[in-house]
Amino acid sequence: MASDAQHVPVWVRAALFIAIVPASVAGWIPWYTAGSPPLAPRDSVLLSGLALVLIVAGWAVLLICAREFARAGRGTPAPYDPPRALVTTGLYRVTRNPMYVGVVTAIFGQALWFHSRDVTIYAVVMAFVFHIAIVIYEEPRLTRIFGNEYGQYRQKVPRWLGKRR
């Protein structure tokens, strides 16, 4: 099965993962958490516009980074099909975890769009879960796989958003 997956183009594997996991985490789960409201805007143009900007920006970041994983890393965002090379280009020059930033941004946008305290809480919980997963699983794994290359990258680029070191 694993060898069969290698015959499927990397962009198809990435698209399938995104259509299932991020689309759930930053798509239907926030909508469901908000009580499955109508998707039409319910507020002022300004607030709806801000919400839409956050949603679109979050998804754009996720998709740009998935493309970078496929192009530069020859892999996908899926843990079972990760990049074969350390990706430090594109938005990865600004933060080591731009996909997570994008997903949380999109969820906060939905919290605004749906006027939902529950979706806001969900966004905060997801940000915390992502942080713990990165600290406990991803960073040690990347250190084992990429060694000194990842160590140097960690010294230069912040885990989240902030000043470059």
Coordinates of N, CA and C in Angstrom, one line a residue:
M1 N 0.8 -1.2 0.0 CA 0.0 0.0 0.0 C 0.9 1.2 0.0
A2 N 1.9 1.3 0.8 CA 2.8 2.5 0.9 C 3.4 2.7 -0.5
S3 N 3.8 1.7 -1.2 CA 4.5 1.9 -2.5 C 3.4 2.4 -3.5
D4 N 2.2 1.9 -3.4 CA 1.1 2.4 -4.2 C 0.8 3.9 -4.0
A5 N 0.9 4.4 -2.8 CA 0.7 5.8 -2.5 C 1.8 6.7 -3.1
Q6 N 3.0 6.1 -3.3 CA 4.0 6.9 -3.9 C 3.8 7.1 -5.4
H7 N 2.9 6.3 -6.0 CA 2.6 6.5 -7.4 C 1.5 7.6 -7.6
V8 N 0.8 8.0 -6.6 CA -0.1 9.0 -6.7 C 0.6 10.4 -6.5
P9 N 0.4 11.3 -7.4 CA 1.2 12.6 -7.4 C 1.0 13.2 -6.0
V10 N 2.1 13.9 -5.6 CA 2.1 14.5 -4.2 C 1.0 15.5 -4.1
W11 N 0.7 16.3 -5.1 CA -0.3 17.3 -5.0 C -1.7 16.7 -4.7
V12 N -1.9 15.5 -5.3 CA -3.2 14.8 -5.1 C -3.3 14.3 -3.6
R13 N -2.1 13.7 -3.1 CA -2.1 13.3 -1.7 C -2.3 14.4 -0.8
A14 N -1.7 15.6 -1.0 CA -1.9 16.7 -0.2 C -3.3 17.3 -0.2
A15 N -3.9 17.3 -1.4 CA -5.3 17.8 -1.6 C -6.2 16.9 -0.8
L16 N -6.0 15.6 -0.9 CA -6.9 14.7 -0.2 C -6.9 14.9 1.3
F17 N -5.6 15.0 1.8 CA -5.5 15.3 3.3 C -6.2 16.6 3.7
I18 N -5.9 17.6 2.9 CA -6.5 18.9 3.2 C -8.0 18.9 3.2
A19 N -8.6 18.2 2.2 CA -10.0 18.1 2.1 C -10.7 17.3 3.2
I20 N -9.9 16.6 3.9 CA -10.4 15.8 5.1 C -10.1 16.4 6.4
V21 N -8.8 16.6 6.7 CA -8.4 17.1 8.1 C -8.6 18.6 8.3
P22 N -7.8 19.4 7.6 CA -8.1 20.9 7.8 C -9.5 21.3 7.5
A23 N -10.1 20.7 6.5 CA -11.5 21.1 6.1 C -12.4 20.8 7.3
S24 N -12.1 19.8 8.0 CA -12.9 19.4 9.2 C -12.6 20.4 10.4
V25 N -11.3 20.5 10.7 CA -10.9 21.3 11.8 C -11.2 22.8 11.6
A26 N -11.0 23.3 10.4 CA -11.2 24.7 10.2 C -12.4 25.0 9.3
G27 N -13.3 24.0 9.2 CA -14.5 24.1 8.3 C -15.7 23.7 9.0
W28 N -16.1 22.5 8.8 CA -17.4 22.1 9.3 C -17.5 22.0 10.9
I29 N -16.4 21.7 11.6 CA -16.4 21.7 13.1 C -16.8 23.1 13.6
P30 N -16.1 24.1 13.2 CA -16.6 25.5 13.7 C -18.0 25.8 13.3
W31 N -18.4 25.5 12.1 CA -19.8 25.7 11.7 C -20.8 24.9 12.6
Y32 N -20.5 23.6 12.8 CA -21.3 22.8 13.7 C -21.3 23.3 15.1
T33 N -20.1 23.7 15.6 CA -20.0 24.3 17.0 C -20.8 25.5 17.1
A34 N -20.9 26.3 16.1 CA -21.7 27.5 16.1 C -23.2 27.3 16.1
G35 N -23.6 26.0 15.9 CA -25.0 25.7 15.9 C -25.6 25.5 14.4
S36 N -24.7 25.3 13.5 CA -25.0 25.1 12.1 C -25.9 26.3 11.5
P37 N -25.4 27.5 11.7 CA -26.1 28.7 11.3 C -26.1 28.8 9.7
P38 N -27.0 29.6 9.2 CA -26.9 29.9 7.7 C -25.5 30.6 7.4
L39 N -25.0 30.3 6.2 CA -23.7 30.9 5.9 C -23.8 32.3 5.5
A40 N -24.9 32.9 5.3 CA -25.0 34.3 4.9 C -24.6 35.2 6.0
P41 N -24.0 36.3 5.6 CA -23.5 37.3 6.7 C -24.7 37.8 7.5
R42 N -24.5 38.0 8.8 CA -25.6 38.4 9.7 C -25.3 39.8 10.3
D43 N -24.3 40.4 9.8 CA -23.9 41.6 10.5 C -23.5 42.8 9.6
S44 N -22.8 43.7 10.2 CA -22.4 44.9 9.4 C -21.4 44.4 8.3
V45 N -21.3 45.2 7.3 CA -20.3 44.9 6.2 C -18.9 44.9 6.8
L46 N -18.6 45.8 7.7 CA -17.3 45.9 8.2 C -16.9 44.6 9.0
L47 N -17.8 44.2 9.9 CA -17.5 43.0 10.7 C -17.5 41.7 9.8
S48 N -18.4 41.6 8.9 CA -18.4 40.5 8.0 C -17.2 40.5 7.1
G49 N -16.8 41.7 6.7 CA -15.6 41.8 5.8 C -14.3 41.4 6.6
L50 N -14.2 41.8 7.8 CA -13.1 41.4 8.7 C -13.1 39.8 8.8
A51 N -14.2 39.3 9.1 CA -14.3 37.8 9.3 C -13.9 37.1 8.0
L52 N -14.4 37.6 6.9 CA -14.1 37.0 5.6 C -12.6 37.1 5.3
V53 N -12.0 38.2 5.6 CA -10.5 38.4 5.4 C -9.8 37.4 6.2
L54 N -10.2 37.2 7.5 CA -9.5 36.2 8.4 C -9.6 34.8 7.8
I55 N -10.8 34.4 7.4 CA -11.1 33.1 6.9 C -10.3 32.8 5.6
V56 N -10.4 33.8 4.7 CA -9.6 33.6 3.4 C -8.1 33.6 3.6
A57 N -7.6 34.5 4.5 CA -6.2 34.6 4.7 C -5.7 33.3 5.4
G58 N -6.5 32.8 6.3 CA -6.1 31.5 7.0 C -6.0 30.4 6.0
W59 N -7.0 30.2 5.2 CA -7.0 29.2 4.2 C -5.9 29.4 3.1
A60 N -5.7 30.6 2.7 CA -4.6 30.9 1.8 C -3.3 30.5 2.3
V61 N -3.0 30.8 3.6 CA -1.7 30.4 4.2 C -1.6 28.9 4.2
L62 N -2.7 28.2 4.6 CA -2.6 26.7 4.6 C -2.3 26.2 3.2
L63 N -3.0 26.7 2.2 CA -2.8 26.1 0.9 C -1.5 26.5 0.3
I64 N -1.0 27.7 0.5 CA 0.4 28.1 0.1 C 1.4 27.2 0.7
C65 N 1.2 26.9 2.0 CA 2.2 26.1 2.7 C 2.1 24.6 2.3
A66 N 0.9 24.1 2.0 CA 0.8 22.7 1.5 C 1.5 22.6 0.1
R67 N 1.4 23.7 -0.7 CA 2.1 23.7 -2.0 C 3.6 23.6 -1.8
E68 N 4.1 24.4 -0.8 CA 5.5 24.5 -0.5 C 6.0 23.1 0.0
F69 N 5.2 22.4 0.9 CA 5.5 21.1 1.3 C 5.7 20.1 0.1
A70 N 4.8 20.2 -0.8 CA 4.8 19.3 -2.0 C 6.0 19.7 -2.9
R71 N 6.2 21.0 -3.1 CA 7.2 21.5 -4.1 C 8.6 21.3 -3.5
A72 N 8.9 21.9 -2.3 CA 10.2 21.9 -1.7 C 10.5 20.7 -0.9
G73 N 9.5 20.2 -0.2 CA 9.7 19.0 0.7 C 9.3 17.7 0.1
R74 N 8.7 17.7 -1.1 CA 8.3 16.4 -1.7 C 7.4 15.6 -0.8
G75 N 6.5 16.2 -0.1 CA 5.6 15.5 0.8 C 4.3 16.3 1.0
T76 N 3.6 15.9 2.0 CA 2.3 16.5 2.3 C 2.2 17.0 3.8
P77 N 1.2 17.7 4.1 CA 1.0 18.0 5.6 C 0.6 16.8 6.4
A78 N 0.2 15.7 5.8 CA -0.2 14.5 6.5 C 1.0 13.9 7.3
P79 N 0.8 13.6 8.6 CA 1.9 13.0 9.4 C 2.3 11.6 8.8
Y80 N 1.5 10.9 8.1 CA 1.9 9.6 7.5 C 2.6 9.8 6.1
D81 N 2.6 11.1 5.6 CA 3.3 11.3 4.3 C 4.0 12.7 4.4
P82 N 4.9 12.8 5.3 CA 5.5 14.1 5.5 C 6.6 14.5 4.4
P83 N 7.0 15.7 4.4 CA 8.0 16.1 3.5 C 9.3 15.3 3.7
R84 N 10.0 15.1 2.6 CA 11.3 14.3 2.7 C 12.5 15.2 3.0
A85 N 12.2 16.5 2.8 CA 13.3 17.5 3.0 C 12.7 18.6 3.9
L86 N 13.5 19.2 4.8 CA 13.1 20.3 5.7 C 12.7 21.5 4.8
V87 N 11.5 22.0 5.0 CA 11.0 23.1 4.3 C 11.2 24.4 5.1
T88 N 12.0 25.3 4.5 CA 12.4 26.5 5.2 C 12.2 27.7 4.3
T89 N 11.5 27.5 3.2 CA 11.2 28.6 2.3 C 9.8 29.1 2.4
G90 N 9.5 30.2 1.7 CA 8.1 30.7 1.7 C 7.8 31.2 3.1
L91 N 6.6 30.9 3.5 CA 6.1 31.4 4.8 C 6.9 30.8 6.0
Y92 N 7.6 29.7 5.7 CA 8.4 29.0 6.7 C 9.7 29.8 7.1
R93 N 9.9 30.9 6.4 CA 11.0 31.9 6.8 C 10.5 32.8 7.9
V94 N 9.2 32.9 8.0 CA 8.6 33.8 9.0 C 8.2 33.1 10.3
T95 N 7.7 31.9 10.2 CA 7.3 31.1 11.4 C 7.5 29.6 11.0
R96 N 7.9 28.8 12.0 CA 8.1 27.4 11.8 C 6.8 26.7 11.6
N97 N 5.7 27.3 11.9 CA 4.4 26.6 11.9 C 3.3 27.4 11.2
P98 N 3.5 27.9 10.0 CA 2.5 28.7 9.4 C 1.1 28.0 9.1
M99 N 1.1 26.7 8.9 CA -0.1 26.0 8.6 C -1.0 26.1 9.8
Y100 N -0.5 25.9 11.0 CA -1.3 26.0 12.2 C -1.8 27.4 12.4
V101 N -0.9 28.4 12.1 CA -1.3 29.8 12.2 C -2.5 30.1 11.3
G102 N -2.4 29.5 10.1 CA -3.5 29.7 9.1 C -4.8 29.1 9.6
V103 N -4.7 27.9 10.1 CA -5.9 27.2 10.5 C -6.6 27.9 11.7
V104 N -5.8 28.3 12.7 CA -6.4 29.1 13.8 C -6.9 30.4 13.4
T105 N -6.3 31.1 12.4 CA -6.8 32.3 11.9 C -8.1 32.1 11.2
A106 N -8.3 31.1 10.4 CA -9.5 30.8 9.8 C -10.6 30.5 10.8
I107 N -10.3 29.8 11.9 CA -11.3 29.5 12.9 C -11.7 30.8 13.6
F108 N -10.8 31.6 13.9 CA -11.2 32.9 14.6 C -12.1 33.7 13.6
G109 N -11.8 33.7 12.3 CA -12.6 34.3 11.3 C -14.0 33.8 11.4
Q110 N -14.2 32.5 11.5 CA -15.5 31.9 11.6 C -16.2 32.3 12.9
A111 N -15.4 32.4 14.0 CA -16.0 32.8 15.3 C -16.7 34.2 15.1
L112 N -16.0 35.1 14.4 CA -16.5 36.4 14.1 C -17.7 36.3 13.1
W113 N -17.6 35.6 12.1 CA -18.7 35.4 11.1 C -20.0 34.9 11.7
F114 N -19.8 33.9 12.6 CA -21.0 33.3 13.2 C -21.4 33.9 14.5
H115 N -20.6 34.9 15.0 CA -20.9 35.6 16.3 C -20.9 34.5 17.4
S116 N -19.9 33.6 17.4 CA -20.0 32.5 18.3 C -18.9 32.5 19.3
R117 N -19.3 32.6 20.6 CA -18.4 32.4 21.7 C -17.8 31.0 21.7
D118 N -18.6 30.0 21.4 CA -18.2 28.6 21.4 C -17.1 28.4 20.3
V119 N -17.2 29.0 19.2 CA -16.2 28.9 18.2 C -14.9 29.6 18.6
T120 N -15.0 30.7 19.3 CA -13.9 31.4 19.8 C -13.1 30.5 20.8
I121 N -13.9 29.8 21.7 CA -13.3 28.9 22.7 C -12.6 27.7 21.9
Y122 N -13.3 27.2 20.9 CA -12.7 26.1 20.1 C -11.4 26.6 19.5
A123 N -11.3 27.8 19.0 CA -10.1 28.3 18.3 C -9.0 28.4 19.4
V124 N -9.3 28.8 20.6 CA -8.3 28.9 21.6 C -7.8 27.5 22.0
V125 N -8.7 26.6 22.1 CA -8.4 25.2 22.5 C -7.5 24.6 21.4
M126 N -7.9 24.8 20.1 CA -7.1 24.3 19.0 C -5.7 24.9 19.0
A127 N -5.6 26.2 19.3 CA -4.2 26.8 19.3 C -3.4 26.1 20.4
F128 N -4.0 25.8 21.6 CA -3.3 25.1 22.7 C -2.9 23.7 22.3
V129 N -3.9 23.0 21.7 CA -3.6 21.6 21.2 C -2.5 21.6 20.2
F130 N -2.5 22.5 19.2 CA -1.4 22.6 18.3 C -0.1 22.9 18.9
H131 N -0.1 23.8 19.9 CA 1.2 24.1 20.6 C 1.8 22.9 21.3
I132 N 0.9 22.2 22.0 CA 1.4 21.0 22.7 C 1.8 19.9 21.8
A133 N 1.1 19.7 20.7 CA 1.5 18.7 19.7 C 2.9 19.0 19.1
I134 N 3.1 20.3 18.8 CA 4.4 20.7 18.3 C 5.5 20.5 19.2
V135 N 5.3 20.9 20.5 CA 6.4 20.8 21.5 C 6.7 19.3 21.8
I136 N 5.6 18.5 22.0 CA 5.8 17.1 22.4 C 6.2 16.2 21.3
Y137 N 5.6 16.4 20.1 CA 5.8 15.5 19.0 C 6.6 16.0 17.8
E138 N 6.2 17.1 17.2 CA 6.8 17.5 16.0 C 8.2 18.0 16.1
E139 N 8.5 18.9 17.1 CA 9.9 19.4 17.2 C 10.9 18.2 17.5
P140 N 10.6 17.3 18.5 CA 11.5 16.2 18.7 C 11.7 15.3 17.5
R141 N 10.6 15.1 16.7 CA 10.6 14.3 15.5 C 11.5 15.0 14.5
L142 N 11.3 16.2 14.3 CA 12.1 17.0 13.3 C 13.6 17.0 13.7
T143 N 13.8 17.1 14.9 CA 15.2 17.1 15.4 C 15.9 15.8 15.1
R144 N 15.1 14.7 15.4 CA 15.7 13.3 15.1 C 15.9 13.2 13.6
I145 N 15.0 13.6 12.7 CA 15.1 13.4 11.3 C 16.1 14.3 10.6
F146 N 16.1 15.6 11.0 CA 16.9 16.6 10.3 C 18.1 17.1 11.1
G147 N 18.2 16.7 12.3 CA 19.3 17.0 13.2 C 19.8 18.5 13.2
N148 N 21.0 18.7 12.9 CA 21.6 20.1 13.0 C 20.9 21.1 12.1
E149 N 20.5 20.6 10.9 CA 19.8 21.5 10.0 C 18.5 22.1 10.6
Y150 N 17.8 21.2 11.3 CA 16.6 21.7 12.0 C 17.0 22.6 13.2
G151 N 18.0 22.2 13.9 CA 18.5 23.0 15.0 C 18.9 24.4 14.6
Q152 N 19.5 24.6 13.5 CA 19.9 25.9 13.0 C 18.6 26.7 12.6
Y153 N 17.7 26.0 12.0 CA 16.5 26.6 11.6 C 15.7 27.1 12.8
R154 N 15.6 26.3 13.8 CA 15.0 26.7 15.1 C 15.6 27.9 15.7
Q155 N 16.9 28.1 15.6 CA 17.5 29.3 16.1 C 17.2 30.5 15.4
K156 N 16.9 30.4 14.1 CA 16.7 31.6 13.2 C 15.2 32.0 13.2
V157 N 14.3 31.0 13.2 CA 12.9 31.3 12.9 C 12.0 31.0 14.2
P158 N 11.1 31.9 14.6 CA 10.3 31.6 15.7 C 9.3 30.5 15.5
R159 N 8.9 29.9 16.6 CA 7.9 28.8 16.5 C 6.6 29.4 16.0
W160 N 6.2 30.5 16.5 CA 5.0 31.2 16.1 C 5.3 32.5 15.4
L161 N 4.5 33.4 15.5 CA 4.8 34.7 14.9 C 5.5 35.6 15.9
G162 N 6.4 36.4 15.4 CA 7.2 37.3 16.3 C 8.4 37.7 15.6
K163 N 9.3 38.2 16.4 CA 10.6 38.7 15.9 C 11.5 37.6 15.4
R164 N 12.1 37.8 14.3 CA 13.2 36.9 13.9 C 14.3 37.0 14.9
R165 N 15.0 35.9 15.1 CA 16.1 35.9 16.0 C 17.4 36.3 15.3

